[in-house]
XYZ file of C-alpha atoms in Angstrom:
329
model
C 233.447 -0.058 71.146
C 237.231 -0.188 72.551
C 238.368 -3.501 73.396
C 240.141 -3.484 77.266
C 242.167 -6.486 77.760
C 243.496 -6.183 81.876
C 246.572 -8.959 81.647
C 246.755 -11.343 84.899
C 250.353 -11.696 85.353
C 251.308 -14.875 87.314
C 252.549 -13.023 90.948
C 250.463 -9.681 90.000
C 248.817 -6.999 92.387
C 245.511 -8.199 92.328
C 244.141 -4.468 92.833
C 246.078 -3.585 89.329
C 243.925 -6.030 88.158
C 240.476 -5.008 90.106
C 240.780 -1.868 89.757
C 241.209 -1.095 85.938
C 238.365 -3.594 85.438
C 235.991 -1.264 87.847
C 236.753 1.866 86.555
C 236.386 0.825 82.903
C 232.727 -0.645 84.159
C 231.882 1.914 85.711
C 232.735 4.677 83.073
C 230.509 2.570 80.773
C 227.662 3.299 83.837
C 228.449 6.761 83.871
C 227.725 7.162 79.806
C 224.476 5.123 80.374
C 223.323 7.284 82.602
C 224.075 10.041 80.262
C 222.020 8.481 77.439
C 225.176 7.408 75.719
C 225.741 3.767 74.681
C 228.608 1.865 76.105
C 232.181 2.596 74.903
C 234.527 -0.270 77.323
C 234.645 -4.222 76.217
C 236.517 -4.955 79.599
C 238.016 -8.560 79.439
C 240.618 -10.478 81.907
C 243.307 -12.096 79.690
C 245.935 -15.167 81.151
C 247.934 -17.727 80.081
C 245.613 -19.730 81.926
C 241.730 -19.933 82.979
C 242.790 -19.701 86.726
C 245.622 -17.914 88.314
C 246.022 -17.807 92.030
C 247.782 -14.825 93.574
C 249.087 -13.766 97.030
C 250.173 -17.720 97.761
C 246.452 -18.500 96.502
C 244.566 -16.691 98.721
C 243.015 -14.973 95.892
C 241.614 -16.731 92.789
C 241.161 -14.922 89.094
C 239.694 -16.709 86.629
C 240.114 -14.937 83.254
C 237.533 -14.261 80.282
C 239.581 -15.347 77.455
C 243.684 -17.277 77.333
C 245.787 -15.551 75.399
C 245.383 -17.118 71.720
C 241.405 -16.457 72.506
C 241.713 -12.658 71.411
C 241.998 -12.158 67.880
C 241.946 -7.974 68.295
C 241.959 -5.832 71.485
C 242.559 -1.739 71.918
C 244.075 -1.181 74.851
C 246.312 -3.799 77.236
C 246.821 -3.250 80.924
C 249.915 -4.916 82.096
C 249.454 -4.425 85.984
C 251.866 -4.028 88.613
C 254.171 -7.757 89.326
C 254.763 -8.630 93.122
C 257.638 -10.532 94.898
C 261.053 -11.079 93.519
C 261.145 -9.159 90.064
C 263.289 -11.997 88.456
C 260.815 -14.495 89.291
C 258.042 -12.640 87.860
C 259.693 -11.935 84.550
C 260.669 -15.643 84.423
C 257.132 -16.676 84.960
C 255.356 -14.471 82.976
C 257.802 -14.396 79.907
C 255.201 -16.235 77.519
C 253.368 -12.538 77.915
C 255.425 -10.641 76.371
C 254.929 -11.753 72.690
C 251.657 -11.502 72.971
C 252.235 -8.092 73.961
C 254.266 -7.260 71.453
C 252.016 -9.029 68.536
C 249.114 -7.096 69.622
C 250.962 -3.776 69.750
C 252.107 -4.127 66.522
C 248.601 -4.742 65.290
C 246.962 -1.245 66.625
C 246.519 -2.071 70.321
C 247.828 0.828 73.170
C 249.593 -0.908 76.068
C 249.552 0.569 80.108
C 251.832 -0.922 82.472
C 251.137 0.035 85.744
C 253.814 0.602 88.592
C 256.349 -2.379 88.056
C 254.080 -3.514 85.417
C 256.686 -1.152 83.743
C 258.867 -4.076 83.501
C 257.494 -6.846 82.024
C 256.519 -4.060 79.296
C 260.142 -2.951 78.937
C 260.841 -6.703 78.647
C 259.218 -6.381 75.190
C 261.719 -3.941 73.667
C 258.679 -1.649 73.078
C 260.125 1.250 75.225
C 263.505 1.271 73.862
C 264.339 4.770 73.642
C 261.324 6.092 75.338
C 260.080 7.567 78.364
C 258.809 5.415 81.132
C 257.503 5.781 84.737
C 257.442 2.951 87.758
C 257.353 2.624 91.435
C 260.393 4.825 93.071
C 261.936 2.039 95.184
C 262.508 -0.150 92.005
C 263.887 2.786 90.090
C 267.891 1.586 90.254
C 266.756 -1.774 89.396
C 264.532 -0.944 86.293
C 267.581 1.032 84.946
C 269.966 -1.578 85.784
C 268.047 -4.335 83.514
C 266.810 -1.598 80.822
C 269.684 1.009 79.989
C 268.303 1.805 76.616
C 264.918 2.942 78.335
C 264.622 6.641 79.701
C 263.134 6.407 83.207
C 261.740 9.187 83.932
C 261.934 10.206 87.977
C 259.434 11.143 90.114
C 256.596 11.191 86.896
C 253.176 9.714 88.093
C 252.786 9.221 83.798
C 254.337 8.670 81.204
C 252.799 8.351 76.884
C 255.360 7.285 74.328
C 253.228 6.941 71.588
C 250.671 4.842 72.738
C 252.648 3.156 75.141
C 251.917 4.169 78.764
C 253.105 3.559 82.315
C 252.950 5.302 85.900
C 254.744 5.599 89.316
C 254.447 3.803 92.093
C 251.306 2.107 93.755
C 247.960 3.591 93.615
C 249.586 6.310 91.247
C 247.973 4.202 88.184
C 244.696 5.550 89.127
C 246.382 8.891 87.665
C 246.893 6.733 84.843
C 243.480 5.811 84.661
C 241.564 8.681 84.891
C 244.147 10.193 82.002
C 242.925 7.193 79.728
C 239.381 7.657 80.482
C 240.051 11.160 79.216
C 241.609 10.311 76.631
C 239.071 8.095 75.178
C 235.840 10.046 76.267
C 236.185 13.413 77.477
C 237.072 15.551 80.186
C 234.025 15.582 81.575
C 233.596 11.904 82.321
C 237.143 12.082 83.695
C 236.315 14.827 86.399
C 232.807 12.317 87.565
C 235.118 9.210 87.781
C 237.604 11.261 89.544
C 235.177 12.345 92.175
C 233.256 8.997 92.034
C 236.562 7.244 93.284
C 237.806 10.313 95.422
C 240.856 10.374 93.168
C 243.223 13.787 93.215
C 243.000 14.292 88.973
C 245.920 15.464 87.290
C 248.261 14.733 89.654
C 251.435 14.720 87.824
C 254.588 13.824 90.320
C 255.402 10.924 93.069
C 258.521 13.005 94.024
C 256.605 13.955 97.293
C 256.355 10.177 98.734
C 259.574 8.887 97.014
C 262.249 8.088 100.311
C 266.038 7.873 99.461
C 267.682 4.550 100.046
C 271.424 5.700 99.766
C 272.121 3.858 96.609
C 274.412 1.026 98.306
C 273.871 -2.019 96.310
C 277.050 -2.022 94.358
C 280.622 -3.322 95.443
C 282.830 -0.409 94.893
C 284.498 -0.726 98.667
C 285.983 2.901 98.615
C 282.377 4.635 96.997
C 280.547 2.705 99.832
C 283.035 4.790 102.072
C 281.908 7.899 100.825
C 278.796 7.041 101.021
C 278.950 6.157 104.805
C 281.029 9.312 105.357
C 278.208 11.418 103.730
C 275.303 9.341 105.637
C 276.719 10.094 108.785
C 277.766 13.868 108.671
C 275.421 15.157 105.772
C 274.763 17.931 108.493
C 278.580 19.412 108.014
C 279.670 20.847 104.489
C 281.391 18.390 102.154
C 283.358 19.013 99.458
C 284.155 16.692 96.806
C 287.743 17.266 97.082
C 287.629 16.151 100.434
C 285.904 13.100 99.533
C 288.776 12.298 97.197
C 291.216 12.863 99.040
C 290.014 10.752 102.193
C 290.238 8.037 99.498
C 292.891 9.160 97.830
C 291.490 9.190 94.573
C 292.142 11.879 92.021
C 289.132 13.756 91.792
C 287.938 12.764 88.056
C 288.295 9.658 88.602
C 286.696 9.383 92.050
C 283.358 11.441 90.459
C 283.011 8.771 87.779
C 283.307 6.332 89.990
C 280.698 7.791 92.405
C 278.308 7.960 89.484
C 278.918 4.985 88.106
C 277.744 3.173 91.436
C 275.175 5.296 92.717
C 273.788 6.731 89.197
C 273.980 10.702 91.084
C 277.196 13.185 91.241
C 278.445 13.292 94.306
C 276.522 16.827 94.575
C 273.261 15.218 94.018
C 274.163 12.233 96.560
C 274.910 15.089 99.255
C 271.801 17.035 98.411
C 269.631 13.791 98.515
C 270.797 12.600 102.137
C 270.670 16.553 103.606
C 267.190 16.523 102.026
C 266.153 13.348 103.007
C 266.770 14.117 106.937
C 265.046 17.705 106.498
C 261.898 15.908 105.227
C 262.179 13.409 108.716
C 262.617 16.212 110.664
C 259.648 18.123 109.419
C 257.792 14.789 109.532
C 258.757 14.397 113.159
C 259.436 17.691 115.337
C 257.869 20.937 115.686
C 261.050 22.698 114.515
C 260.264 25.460 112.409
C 261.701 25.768 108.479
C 265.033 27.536 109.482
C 266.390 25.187 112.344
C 266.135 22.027 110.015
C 267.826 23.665 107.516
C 270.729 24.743 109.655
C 270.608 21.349 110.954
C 271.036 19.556 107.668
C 273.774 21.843 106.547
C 272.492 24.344 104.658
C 272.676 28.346 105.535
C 270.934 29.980 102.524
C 266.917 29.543 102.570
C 266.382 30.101 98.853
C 269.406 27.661 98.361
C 267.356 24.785 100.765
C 264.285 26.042 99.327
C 264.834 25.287 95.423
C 266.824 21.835 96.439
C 264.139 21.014 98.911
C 261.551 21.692 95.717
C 263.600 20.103 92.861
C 263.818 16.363 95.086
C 260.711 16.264 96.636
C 258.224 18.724 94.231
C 256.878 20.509 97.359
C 258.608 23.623 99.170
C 259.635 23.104 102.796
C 255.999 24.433 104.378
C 253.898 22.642 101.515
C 255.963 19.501 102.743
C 255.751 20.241 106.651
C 251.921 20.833 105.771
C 251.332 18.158 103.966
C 253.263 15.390 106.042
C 253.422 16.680 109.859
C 250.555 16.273 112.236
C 249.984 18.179 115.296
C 249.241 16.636 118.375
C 245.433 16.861 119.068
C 243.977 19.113 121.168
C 241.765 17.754 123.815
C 238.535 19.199 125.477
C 238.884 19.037 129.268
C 235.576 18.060 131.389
């Protein structure tokens, strides 16, 4: 039997906590009712018997405190809320345990910014790792020597697991369930809890924020410059010299502050006003891309694909509504 210890970080997303603990049960249901035994030992593990969440309008009382589990299998670390330095100040007495158990056999899942209290161990040094897209400048800010990998719904380093943003981890969970039983059992607890299996990208719901929260005065300048006529074409020769910067030393800046080139800035912002647009208006695929600047469709096509993982109609599809059509009486 596989021992399933669900963490209960102090400030954590009490679904990350609710719903590893369901699926695991009901997988176990699932092989019962195949004539199998059993495989899940699901347990809630804190630092304390009680820990109140969401200003304690939730309650979770755990199974076992942390020096109560001698062995355990697999660890879900789920997703922190609030101010991220809080909840890594709070909940630093976690990560040895973490890290003790790990080193002992045990596989460890952090689930959206889950991702970094288990960077906070050292355990993903120089591995891949996925978390929730808004945090993504953060996360590399406080863990250079991990590899964040954009836009991936999953990541496994060796036993060491994470995924994107929000309900992603049940991507995450249905891959685990796999992994330990079969494919089979997967597919049923995919369709049991209506979940999309296999999904492998959160590039299509990821928004761009412009990057801003750095104080390089003339980068910020750029930026604004960019933001406000992404719809012309910019060259990055112009953008030094309306900051008259030489241009090597005005691209490392730019990178420096906003982690992209100044190509991949421009792309973003063009690409992030074609996806309102096709969100929005009924304008077909060519007028939003002459609108945002771009006058070669296979050009807007593969940039359009590379930042968001869906071509322009899959995208327009996917995200734009219609307006009803109504029966007259």
């Amino acid at each position: 039997m596989k021992h399933v210890s669900i963490l209960i970080p102090e400030t954590a997303v009490i679904e990350a906590i609710a719903d590893p603990r369901y699926l695991f049960t009901a997988v176990n249901e699932f092989l019962q009712a195949s004539g199998k035994l059993p495989l899940f030992k699901v347990e809630l593990v804190a630092m304390t018997k009680e820990v109140r969440l969401n200003n304690s309008l939730f309650s979770v009382h755990a199974d076992k405190l942390l020096h109560e589990v001698e062995n355990t299998d697999l660890i879900f670390v789920p997703a922190i809320s609030g101010n991220v330095d809080y909840a890594m100040d709070t909940n630093r007495d976690l990560l040895p345990w973490i890290t003790k158990h790990h080193a002992k056999g045990a596989e460890v899942a952090s689930l959206c910014l889950g991702a970094f209290l288990l960077a906070a161990t050292g355990l993903l040094n120089g591995r891949k790792c996925s978390t929730h897209w808004l945090f993504a400048n953060q996360f590399k800010e406080m863990f250079p020597d991990v590899e964040l990998v954009d836009g991936s719904i999953i990541t496994d380093a060796q036993g060491l697991y994470s995924s994107g943003g929000a309900n992603s981890y049940w991507n995450l969970l249905l891959y685990l369930v796999e992994k330990y039983t079969d494919r089979d059992t997967a597919i049923l607890a995919a369709k049991y809890f209506a979940i999309d299996i296999d999904r492998e990208s959160q590039l299509a719901f990821m928004m761009f924020q412009g990057q801003k929260g750095h104080e390089d005065a003339k980068i910020k300048k750029a930026q604004e410059f960019i933001d406000g006529n992404y719809q012309d074409k910019i060259t990055v020769d112009q953008l030094a010299d309306m900051l008259a910067l030489g241009r090597r030393s005005f691209e490392r800046r730019f990178k420096s502050a906003t982690k992209n080139t100044v190509i991949e800035y421009i792309q973003r912002v063009k690409i992030e006003a074609a996806k309102r647009s096709f969100e929005s208006s009924r304008k077909n695929i060519t007028e939003v891309m002459f609108d945002v600047g771009y006058t070669d469709t296979k050009s807007f096509r593969d940039v359009f694909k590379k930042i968001t993982g869906l071509t322009p109609i899959e995208y327009r599809n996917k995200y734009h509504k219609a307006a009803p059509v109504l029966q007259q009486v």
